[in-house]
PDB file of C-alpha atoms in Angstrom:
ATOM      1  CA  UNK A 575     196.242 208.058 103.697  1.00  0.00           C
ATOM      2  CA  UNK A 576     195.404 208.339 107.046  1.00  0.00           C
ATOM      3  CA  UNK A 577     195.995 212.525 108.296  1.00  0.00           C
ATOM      4  CA  UNK A 578     198.970 213.531 109.702  1.00  0.00           C
ATOM      5  CA  UNK A 579     198.470 214.881 113.686  1.00  0.00           C
ATOM      6  CA  UNK A 580     200.778 217.272 114.760  1.00  0.00           C
ATOM      7  CA  UNK A 581     200.993 217.482 118.684  1.00  0.00           C
ATOM      8  CA  UNK A 582     202.050 220.729 120.865  1.00  0.00           C
ATOM      9  CA  UNK A 583     203.489 219.653 124.096  1.00  0.00           C
ATOM     10  CA  UNK A 584     204.637 220.776 127.050  1.00  0.00           C
ATOM     11  CA  UNK A 585     207.223 218.547 128.458  1.00  0.00           C
ATOM     12  CA  UNK A 586     209.557 216.746 126.388  1.00  0.00           C
ATOM     13  CA  UNK A 587     209.997 212.974 127.162  1.00  0.00           C
ATOM     14  CA  UNK A 588     207.110 212.672 129.214  1.00  0.00           C
ATOM     15  CA  UNK A 589     203.811 211.481 127.704  1.00  0.00           C
ATOM     16  CA  UNK A 590     204.523 211.278 123.850  1.00  0.00           C
ATOM     17  CA  UNK A 591     205.091 207.438 123.555  1.00  0.00           C
ATOM     18  CA  UNK A 592     201.887 206.893 125.270  1.00  0.00           C
ATOM     19  CA  UNK A 593     200.130 208.926 122.284  1.00  0.00           C
ATOM     20  CA  UNK A 594     202.243 207.013 119.740  1.00  0.00           C
ATOM     21  CA  UNK A 595     201.242 203.814 121.186  1.00  0.00           C
ATOM     22  CA  UNK A 596     197.443 204.586 120.197  1.00  0.00           C
ATOM     23  CA  UNK A 597     198.313 205.944 116.916  1.00  0.00           C
ATOM     24  CA  UNK A 598     199.948 202.542 115.961  1.00  0.00           C
ATOM     25  CA  UNK A 599     197.017 200.536 117.509  1.00  0.00           C
ATOM     26  CA  UNK A 600     194.467 202.429 114.933  1.00  0.00           C
ATOM     27  CA  UNK A 601     193.932 200.823 111.817  1.00  0.00           C
ATOM     28  CA  UNK A 602     195.135 202.934 109.671  1.00  0.00           C
ATOM     29  CA  UNK A 603     197.865 203.755 111.656  1.00  0.00           C
ATOM     30  CA  UNK A 604     198.005 207.813 112.433  1.00  0.00           C
ATOM     31  CA  UNK A 605     201.568 209.469 111.397  1.00  0.00           C
ATOM     32  CA  UNK A 606     201.903 211.939 114.380  1.00  0.00           C
ATOM     33  CA  UNK A 607     204.421 214.746 115.389  1.00  0.00           C
ATOM     34  CA  UNK A 608     205.427 216.797 118.115  1.00  0.00           C
ATOM     35  CA  UNK A 609     206.559 220.552 118.582  1.00  0.00           C
ATOM     36  CA  UNK A 610     207.321 221.641 121.934  1.00  0.00           C
ATOM     37  CA  UNK A 611     205.872 225.112 124.311  1.00  0.00           C
ATOM     38  CA  UNK A 612     208.444 226.811 126.020  1.00  0.00           C
ATOM     39  CA  UNK A 613     208.121 227.404 129.812  1.00  0.00           C
ATOM     40  CA  UNK A 614     208.316 230.755 130.736  1.00  0.00           C
ATOM     41  CA  UNK A 615     212.100 232.008 131.856  1.00  0.00           C
ATOM     42  CA  UNK A 616     210.437 232.801 134.819  1.00  0.00           C
ATOM     43  CA  UNK A 617     208.852 229.528 136.108  1.00  0.00           C
ATOM     44  CA  UNK A 618     212.039 227.688 137.369  1.00  0.00           C
ATOM     45  CA  UNK A 619     211.406 223.894 138.592  1.00  0.00           C
ATOM     46  CA  UNK A 620     207.001 223.249 138.392  1.00  0.00           C
ATOM     47  CA  UNK A 621     207.092 220.745 141.049  1.00  0.00           C
ATOM     48  CA  UNK A 622     208.670 223.386 143.329  1.00  0.00           C
ATOM     49  CA  UNK A 623     205.720 225.650 143.192  1.00  0.00           C
ATOM     50  CA  UNK A 624     202.739 226.129 145.304  1.00  0.00           C
ATOM     51  CA  UNK A 625     199.136 225.159 143.622  1.00  0.00           C
ATOM     52  CA  UNK A 626     198.828 228.934 142.511  1.00  0.00           C
ATOM     53  CA  UNK A 627     202.273 228.934 141.141  1.00  0.00           C
ATOM     54  CA  UNK A 628     201.383 225.954 139.074  1.00  0.00           C
ATOM     55  CA  UNK A 629     197.746 227.513 138.200  1.00  0.00           C
ATOM     56  CA  UNK A 630     199.714 230.805 136.756  1.00  0.00           C
ATOM     57  CA  UNK A 631     202.693 228.684 135.309  1.00  0.00           C
ATOM     58  CA  UNK A 632     199.983 226.643 133.208  1.00  0.00           C
ATOM     59  CA  UNK A 633     197.648 229.457 132.259  1.00  0.00           C
ATOM     60  CA  UNK A 634     200.768 231.096 131.209  1.00  0.00           C
ATOM     61  CA  UNK A 635     202.128 228.422 128.989  1.00  0.00           C
ATOM     62  CA  UNK A 636     199.011 228.457 127.060  1.00  0.00           C
ATOM     63  CA  UNK A 637     199.197 231.973 125.588  1.00  0.00           C
ATOM     64  CA  UNK A 638     198.060 231.780 122.114  1.00  0.00           C
ATOM     65  CA  UNK A 639     200.822 233.948 120.842  1.00  0.00           C
ATOM     66  CA  UNK A 640     203.549 231.067 123.000  1.00  0.00           C
ATOM     67  CA  UNK A 641     201.530 227.995 120.818  1.00  0.00           C
ATOM     68  CA  UNK A 642     201.512 229.663 117.120  1.00  0.00           C
ATOM     69  CA  UNK A 643     205.370 230.352 117.922  1.00  0.00           C
ATOM     70  CA  UNK A 644     205.640 226.791 119.210  1.00  0.00           C
ATOM     71  CA  UNK A 645     203.768 225.597 115.892  1.00  0.00           C
ATOM     72  CA  UNK A 646     206.461 226.687 113.935  1.00  0.00           C
ATOM     73  CA  UNK A 647     208.389 223.954 115.149  1.00  0.00           C
ATOM     74  CA  UNK A 648     206.613 220.938 113.227  1.00  0.00           C
ATOM     75  CA  UNK A 649     208.768 219.308 110.301  1.00  0.00           C
ATOM     76  CA  UNK A 650     205.987 220.055 108.219  1.00  0.00           C
ATOM     77  CA  UNK A 651     202.620 221.107 108.818  1.00  0.00           C
ATOM     78  CA  UNK A 652     200.445 218.694 110.027  1.00  0.00           C
ATOM     79  CA  UNK A 653     196.595 217.958 108.674  1.00  0.00           C
ATOM     80  CA  UNK A 654     195.180 219.090 112.306  1.00  0.00           C
ATOM     81  CA  UNK A 655     197.028 220.050 114.964  1.00  0.00           C
ATOM     82  CA  UNK A 656     195.878 220.000 118.895  1.00  0.00           C
ATOM     83  CA  UNK A 657     197.281 221.845 121.914  1.00  0.00           C
ATOM     84  CA  UNK A 658     197.630 218.440 123.974  1.00  0.00           C
ATOM     85  CA  UNK A 659     197.939 219.747 127.298  1.00  0.00           C
ATOM     86  CA  UNK A 660     194.723 219.876 129.728  1.00  0.00           C
ATOM     87  CA  UNK A 661     195.671 221.876 132.536  1.00  0.00           C
ATOM     88  CA  UNK A 662     196.946 224.587 129.892  1.00  0.00           C
ATOM     89  CA  UNK A 663     194.057 224.716 128.060  1.00  0.00           C
ATOM     90  CA  UNK A 664     191.253 224.958 130.494  1.00  0.00           C
ATOM     91  CA  UNK A 665     192.486 227.366 132.616  1.00  0.00           C
ATOM     92  CA  UNK A 666     191.815 229.769 130.398  1.00  0.00           C
ATOM     93  CA  UNK A 667     188.027 229.291 130.693  1.00  0.00           C
ATOM     94  CA  UNK A 668     186.148 227.933 127.826  1.00  0.00           C
ATOM     95  CA  UNK A 669     186.842 231.306 125.615  1.00  0.00           C
ATOM     96  CA  UNK A 670     190.253 231.174 126.153  1.00  0.00           C
ATOM     97  CA  UNK A 671     190.726 227.437 125.106  1.00  0.00           C
ATOM     98  CA  UNK A 672     188.879 228.441 121.800  1.00  0.00           C
ATOM     99  CA  UNK A 673     190.784 231.594 121.476  1.00  0.00           C
ATOM    100  CA  UNK A 674     193.917 229.001 121.603  1.00  0.00           C
ATOM    101  CA  UNK A 675     192.280 226.657 118.757  1.00  0.00           C
ATOM    102  CA  UNK A 676     191.611 229.279 116.686  1.00  0.00           C
ATOM    103  CA  UNK A 677     195.194 230.983 117.007  1.00  0.00           C
ATOM    104  CA  UNK A 678     196.425 227.823 116.053  1.00  0.00           C
ATOM    105  CA  UNK A 679     194.081 227.317 112.844  1.00  0.00           C
ATOM    106  CA  UNK A 680     194.554 230.574 111.737  1.00  0.00           C
ATOM    107  CA  UNK A 681     198.627 230.435 111.886  1.00  0.00           C
ATOM    108  CA  UNK A 682     198.779 226.791 110.354  1.00  0.00           C
ATOM    109  CA  UNK A 683     195.551 226.904 108.159  1.00  0.00           C
ATOM    110  CA  UNK A 684     194.523 223.569 109.098  1.00  0.00           C
ATOM    111  CA  UNK A 685     191.877 222.524 111.841  1.00  0.00           C
ATOM    112  CA  UNK A 686     192.985 223.225 115.704  1.00  0.00           C
ATOM    113  CA  UNK A 687     191.919 221.894 118.816  1.00  0.00           C
ATOM    114  CA  UNK A 688     193.409 221.206 122.329  1.00  0.00           C
ATOM    115  CA  UNK A 689     192.870 218.159 124.927  1.00  0.00           C
ATOM    116  CA  UNK A 690     189.876 220.381 127.107  1.00  0.00           C
ATOM    117  CA  UNK A 691     188.219 221.120 123.790  1.00  0.00           C
ATOM    118  CA  UNK A 692     188.359 217.758 123.105  1.00  0.00           C
ATOM    119  CA  UNK A 693     187.075 216.097 125.968  1.00  0.00           C
ATOM    120  CA  UNK A 694     183.802 218.429 125.405  1.00  0.00           C
ATOM    121  CA  UNK A 695     183.465 216.925 122.080  1.00  0.00           C
ATOM    122  CA  UNK A 696     183.714 213.041 123.538  1.00  0.00           C
ATOM    123  CA  UNK A 697     181.119 214.144 126.197  1.00  0.00           C
ATOM    124  CA  UNK A 698     178.931 215.509 123.341  1.00  0.00           C
ATOM    125  CA  UNK A 699     179.745 212.403 121.081  1.00  0.00           C
ATOM    126  CA  UNK A 700     178.515 210.258 123.824  1.00  0.00           C
ATOM    127  CA  UNK A 701     175.544 212.174 125.349  1.00  0.00           C
ATOM    128  CA  UNK A 702     177.172 212.707 128.699  1.00  0.00           C
ATOM    129  CA  UNK A 703     176.269 215.523 130.850  1.00  0.00           C
ATOM    130  CA  UNK A 704     177.440 214.349 134.405  1.00  0.00           C
ATOM    131  CA  UNK A 705     180.942 213.005 135.193  1.00  0.00           C
ATOM    132  CA  UNK A 706     183.315 212.517 138.031  1.00  0.00           C
ATOM    133  CA  UNK A 707     187.056 213.493 137.977  1.00  0.00           C
ATOM    134  CA  UNK A 708     189.988 211.445 138.412  1.00  0.00           C
ATOM    135  CA  UNK A 709     192.435 214.363 139.305  1.00  0.00           C
ATOM    136  CA  UNK A 710     196.053 214.018 139.093  1.00  0.00           C
ATOM    137  CA  UNK A 711     196.008 218.175 140.116  1.00  0.00           C
ATOM    138  CA  UNK A 712     195.882 220.078 143.414  1.00  0.00           C
ATOM    139  CA  UNK A 713     192.254 220.620 144.618  1.00  0.00           C
ATOM    140  CA  UNK A 714     192.161 224.046 143.296  1.00  0.00           C
ATOM    141  CA  UNK A 715     192.947 223.145 139.744  1.00  0.00           C
ATOM    142  CA  UNK A 716     190.771 220.570 140.005  1.00  0.00           C
ATOM    143  CA  UNK A 717     187.959 222.774 140.671  1.00  0.00           C
ATOM    144  CA  UNK A 718     189.153 225.083 137.877  1.00  0.00           C
ATOM    145  CA  UNK A 719     188.434 222.142 135.378  1.00  0.00           C
ATOM    146  CA  UNK A 720     185.151 221.640 137.138  1.00  0.00           C
ATOM    147  CA  UNK A 721     184.303 225.270 136.521  1.00  0.00           C
ATOM    148  CA  UNK A 722     185.595 224.780 132.743  1.00  0.00           C
ATOM    149  CA  UNK A 723     183.014 222.328 132.194  1.00  0.00           C
ATOM    150  CA  UNK A 724     180.451 223.857 134.032  1.00  0.00           C
ATOM    151  CA  UNK A 725     181.172 226.344 131.210  1.00  0.00           C
ATOM    152  CA  UNK A 726     179.818 223.671 128.411  1.00  0.00           C
ATOM    153  CA  UNK A 727     177.122 222.305 130.675  1.00  0.00           C
ATOM    154  CA  UNK A 728     178.509 219.430 132.057  1.00  0.00           C
ATOM    155  CA  UNK A 729     178.163 218.803 135.857  1.00  0.00           C
ATOM    156  CA  UNK A 730     181.308 217.230 138.085  1.00  0.00           C
ATOM    157  CA  UNK A 731     179.126 214.902 140.857  1.00  0.00           C
ATOM    158  CA  UNK A 732     182.475 213.871 142.232  1.00  0.00           C
ATOM    159  CA  UNK A 733     185.988 214.391 141.981  1.00  0.00           C
ATOM    160  CA  UNK A 734     189.316 213.348 143.469  1.00  0.00           C
ATOM    161  CA  UNK A 735     192.679 215.081 143.577  1.00  0.00           C
ATOM    162  CA  UNK A 736     196.097 213.642 143.557  1.00  0.00           C
ATOM    163  CA  UNK A 737     198.047 216.472 143.531  1.00  0.00           C
ATOM    164  CA  UNK A 738     201.157 214.992 141.833  1.00  0.00           C
ATOM    165  CA  UNK A 739     204.224 217.339 141.847  1.00  0.00           C
ATOM    166  CA  UNK A 740     204.337 217.288 138.016  1.00  0.00           C
ATOM    167  CA  UNK A 741     203.565 215.948 134.717  1.00  0.00           C
ATOM    168  CA  UNK A 742     207.421 214.446 134.486  1.00  0.00           C
ATOM    169  CA  UNK A 743     206.266 212.790 137.869  1.00  0.00           C
ATOM    170  CA  UNK A 744     202.932 211.428 136.330  1.00  0.00           C
ATOM    171  CA  UNK A 745     204.972 210.350 133.246  1.00  0.00           C
ATOM    172  CA  UNK A 746     206.172 207.448 135.735  1.00  0.00           C
ATOM    173  CA  UNK A 747     202.701 206.219 137.335  1.00  0.00           C
ATOM    174  CA  UNK A 748     202.125 202.576 136.953  1.00  0.00           C
ATOM    175  CA  UNK A 749     199.037 201.371 135.774  1.00  0.00           C
ATOM    176  CA  UNK A 750     198.157 200.472 139.562  1.00  0.00           C
ATOM    177  CA  UNK A 751     198.330 203.904 140.333  1.00  0.00           C
ATOM    178  CA  UNK A 752     196.054 205.356 137.525  1.00  0.00           C
ATOM    179  CA  UNK A 753     193.379 202.521 138.010  1.00  0.00           C
ATOM    180  CA  UNK A 754     193.563 203.249 141.732  1.00  0.00           C
ATOM    181  CA  UNK A 755     192.821 206.842 141.053  1.00  0.00           C
ATOM    182  CA  UNK A 756     189.737 206.374 138.308  1.00  0.00           C
ATOM    183  CA  UNK A 757     188.188 204.002 140.688  1.00  0.00           C
ATOM    184  CA  UNK A 758     188.722 206.422 143.546  1.00  0.00           C
ATOM    185  CA  UNK A 759     187.204 209.000 141.824  1.00  0.00           C
ATOM    186  CA  UNK A 760     183.813 207.121 140.095  1.00  0.00           C
ATOM    187  CA  UNK A 761     180.433 207.946 141.436  1.00  0.00           C
ATOM    188  CA  UNK A 762     177.081 205.972 140.929  1.00  0.00           C
ATOM    189  CA  UNK A 763     175.886 209.226 139.494  1.00  0.00           C
ATOM    190  CA  UNK A 764     178.562 210.003 137.064  1.00  0.00           C
ATOM    191  CA  UNK A 765     178.074 208.828 133.338  1.00  0.00           C
ATOM    192  CA  UNK A 766     181.701 208.805 132.606  1.00  0.00           C
ATOM    193  CA  UNK A 767     185.241 209.274 134.792  1.00  0.00           C
ATOM    194  CA  UNK A 768     187.712 211.582 132.997  1.00  0.00           C
ATOM    195  CA  UNK A 769     191.058 211.154 133.727  1.00  0.00           C
ATOM    196  CA  UNK A 770     192.754 214.844 132.179  1.00  0.00           C
ATOM    197  CA  UNK A 771     196.379 214.293 131.905  1.00  0.00           C
ATOM    198  CA  UNK A 772     198.455 213.963 128.949  1.00  0.00           C
ATOM    199  CA  UNK A 773     201.469 212.645 130.753  1.00  0.00           C
ATOM    200  CA  UNK A 774     199.959 209.477 132.167  1.00  0.00           C
ATOM    201  CA  UNK A 775     200.503 206.432 130.086  1.00  0.00           C
ATOM    202  CA  UNK A 776     197.147 205.321 129.697  1.00  0.00           C
ATOM    203  CA  UNK A 777     196.527 203.659 126.105  1.00  0.00           C
ATOM    204  CA  UNK A 778     197.136 200.049 127.847  1.00  0.00           C
ATOM    205  CA  UNK A 779     194.597 200.566 130.248  1.00  0.00           C
ATOM    206  CA  UNK A 780     191.460 202.003 128.359  1.00  0.00           C
ATOM    207  CA  UNK A 781     189.641 199.009 127.509  1.00  0.00           C
ATOM    208  CA  UNK A 782     190.516 197.557 131.374  1.00  0.00           C
ATOM    209  CA  UNK A 783     189.398 200.648 132.947  1.00  0.00           C
ATOM    210  CA  UNK A 784     186.050 200.628 131.357  1.00  0.00           C
ATOM    211  CA  UNK A 785     185.374 196.665 132.709  1.00  0.00           C
ATOM    212  CA  UNK A 786     186.580 197.776 136.099  1.00  0.00           C
ATOM    213  CA  UNK A 787     183.658 200.704 136.033  1.00  0.00           C
ATOM    214  CA  UNK A 788     181.427 199.927 133.583  1.00  0.00           C
ATOM    215  CA  UNK A 789     181.227 203.314 131.758  1.00  0.00           C
ATOM    216  CA  UNK A 790     183.169 205.153 129.554  1.00  0.00           C
ATOM    217  CA  UNK A 791     186.487 206.255 131.044  1.00  0.00           C
ATOM    218  CA  UNK A 792     188.079 209.061 129.047  1.00  0.00           C
ATOM    219  CA  UNK A 793     191.783 209.690 129.052  1.00  0.00           C
ATOM    220  CA  UNK A 794     193.766 212.791 127.687  1.00  0.00           C
ATOM    221  CA  UNK A 795     195.209 210.555 125.411  1.00  0.00           C
ATOM    222  CA  UNK A 796     192.267 209.016 124.112  1.00  0.00           C
ATOM    223  CA  UNK A 797     190.218 212.424 123.592  1.00  0.00           C
ATOM    224  CA  UNK A 798     192.843 214.280 122.151  1.00  0.00           C
ATOM    225  CA  UNK A 799     193.788 211.598 119.274  1.00  0.00           C
ATOM    226  CA  UNK A 800     189.828 210.855 118.570  1.00  0.00           C
ATOM    227  CA  UNK A 801     188.973 214.708 118.472  1.00  0.00           C
ATOM    228  CA  UNK A 802     192.049 215.553 116.286  1.00  0.00           C
ATOM    229  CA  UNK A 803     191.005 212.578 114.102  1.00  0.00           C
ATOM    230  CA  UNK A 804     187.404 213.756 113.648  1.00  0.00           C
ATOM    231  CA  UNK A 805     188.224 217.219 112.757  1.00  0.00           C
ATOM    232  CA  UNK A 806     190.795 215.998 109.918  1.00  0.00           C
ATOM    233  CA  UNK A 807     187.433 214.184 108.579  1.00  0.00           C
ATOM    234  CA  UNK A 808     189.134 210.523 109.515  1.00  0.00           C
ATOM    235  CA  UNK A 809     187.615 208.546 112.894  1.00  0.00           C
ATOM    236  CA  UNK A 810     188.907 205.106 112.972  1.00  0.00           C
ATOM    237  CA  UNK A 811     187.469 202.689 114.851  1.00  0.00           C
ATOM    238  CA  UNK A 812     189.173 200.038 116.885  1.00  0.00           C
ATOM    239  CA  UNK A 813     188.145 197.626 119.492  1.00  0.00           C
ATOM    240  CA  UNK A 814     189.954 197.395 122.578  1.00  0.00           C
ATOM    241  CA  UNK A 815     190.421 200.769 123.049  1.00  0.00           C
ATOM    242  CA  UNK A 816     187.217 201.993 125.095  1.00  0.00           C
ATOM    243  CA  UNK A 817     184.338 203.625 124.074  1.00  0.00           C
ATOM    244  CA  UNK A 818     185.548 206.288 122.019  1.00  0.00           C
ATOM    245  CA  UNK A 819     187.113 203.907 119.227  1.00  0.00           C
ATOM    246  CA  UNK A 820     184.140 201.786 119.614  1.00  0.00           C
ATOM    247  CA  UNK A 821     182.020 201.475 116.297  1.00  0.00           C
ATOM    248  CA  UNK A 822     178.825 202.268 118.040  1.00  0.00           C
ATOM    249  CA  UNK A 823     180.342 205.349 119.411  1.00  0.00           C
ATOM    250  CA  UNK A 824     177.504 208.490 118.530  1.00  0.00           C
ATOM    251  CA  UNK A 825     178.751 211.109 116.223  1.00  0.00           C
ATOM    252  CA  UNK A 826     177.679 214.382 116.896  1.00  0.00           C
ATOM    253  CA  UNK A 827     176.615 216.863 114.329  1.00  0.00           C
ATOM    254  CA  UNK A 828     179.771 218.398 112.200  1.00  0.00           C
ATOM    255  CA  UNK A 829     181.034 221.729 113.925  1.00  0.00           C
ATOM    256  CA  UNK A 830     182.906 224.854 114.029  1.00  0.00           C
ATOM    257  CA  UNK A 831     186.897 224.329 115.200  1.00  0.00           C
ATOM    258  CA  UNK A 832     185.612 225.375 118.493  1.00  0.00           C
TER     259      UNK A 832
END
């Protein structure tokens, strides 16, 4: 039986269908459930906030007590849970991301992770420590992600920042916009290109992006799902879904939920 993944997600009707599309393409297909984390009452419209306001908002949304409260919204307890939001997990730093996962694991009694921790797991699996960032964020927030990676020994050799208005705006991006961002971010010294945003619809582009750039392109959807499956003790392989799901992907030694 395939594991059931529970994803905590920040905004309804954004990129959930991209996660579902990826899980359907795996063999066996993966059961998926979502629960939603409420934005703070004082935040208002995210697309109307300035850069500092957005950073504060996503940091607030990642408070461990809010995540555990939201996790009670799953229909049944999943086999593994992940906080499927890049910025809301990396803005608290590496220790903060681990605290989020530990709180969820203790609350639900199952393995737990987040998109940011999933990026670190993917980079370790592929033995990558130099990356380029195809960031949809403001440059200040992109720098926070680079700092998070640096805490784990990963160097950002190049980054571009699209400074998109909101995750809902990003959910409407088409394949050309995503591809253009990844191409602009690539650098000869980068071993992989990271696309850290779970609202983007990247599943149809996984193989195409890697063919175009000639290196792993790690999208937020792909790393989140692969990491969750690893933590649940299952790692389906499937051609056409990029390096992370290829048969030759290196598996690192097993580790704790952090």
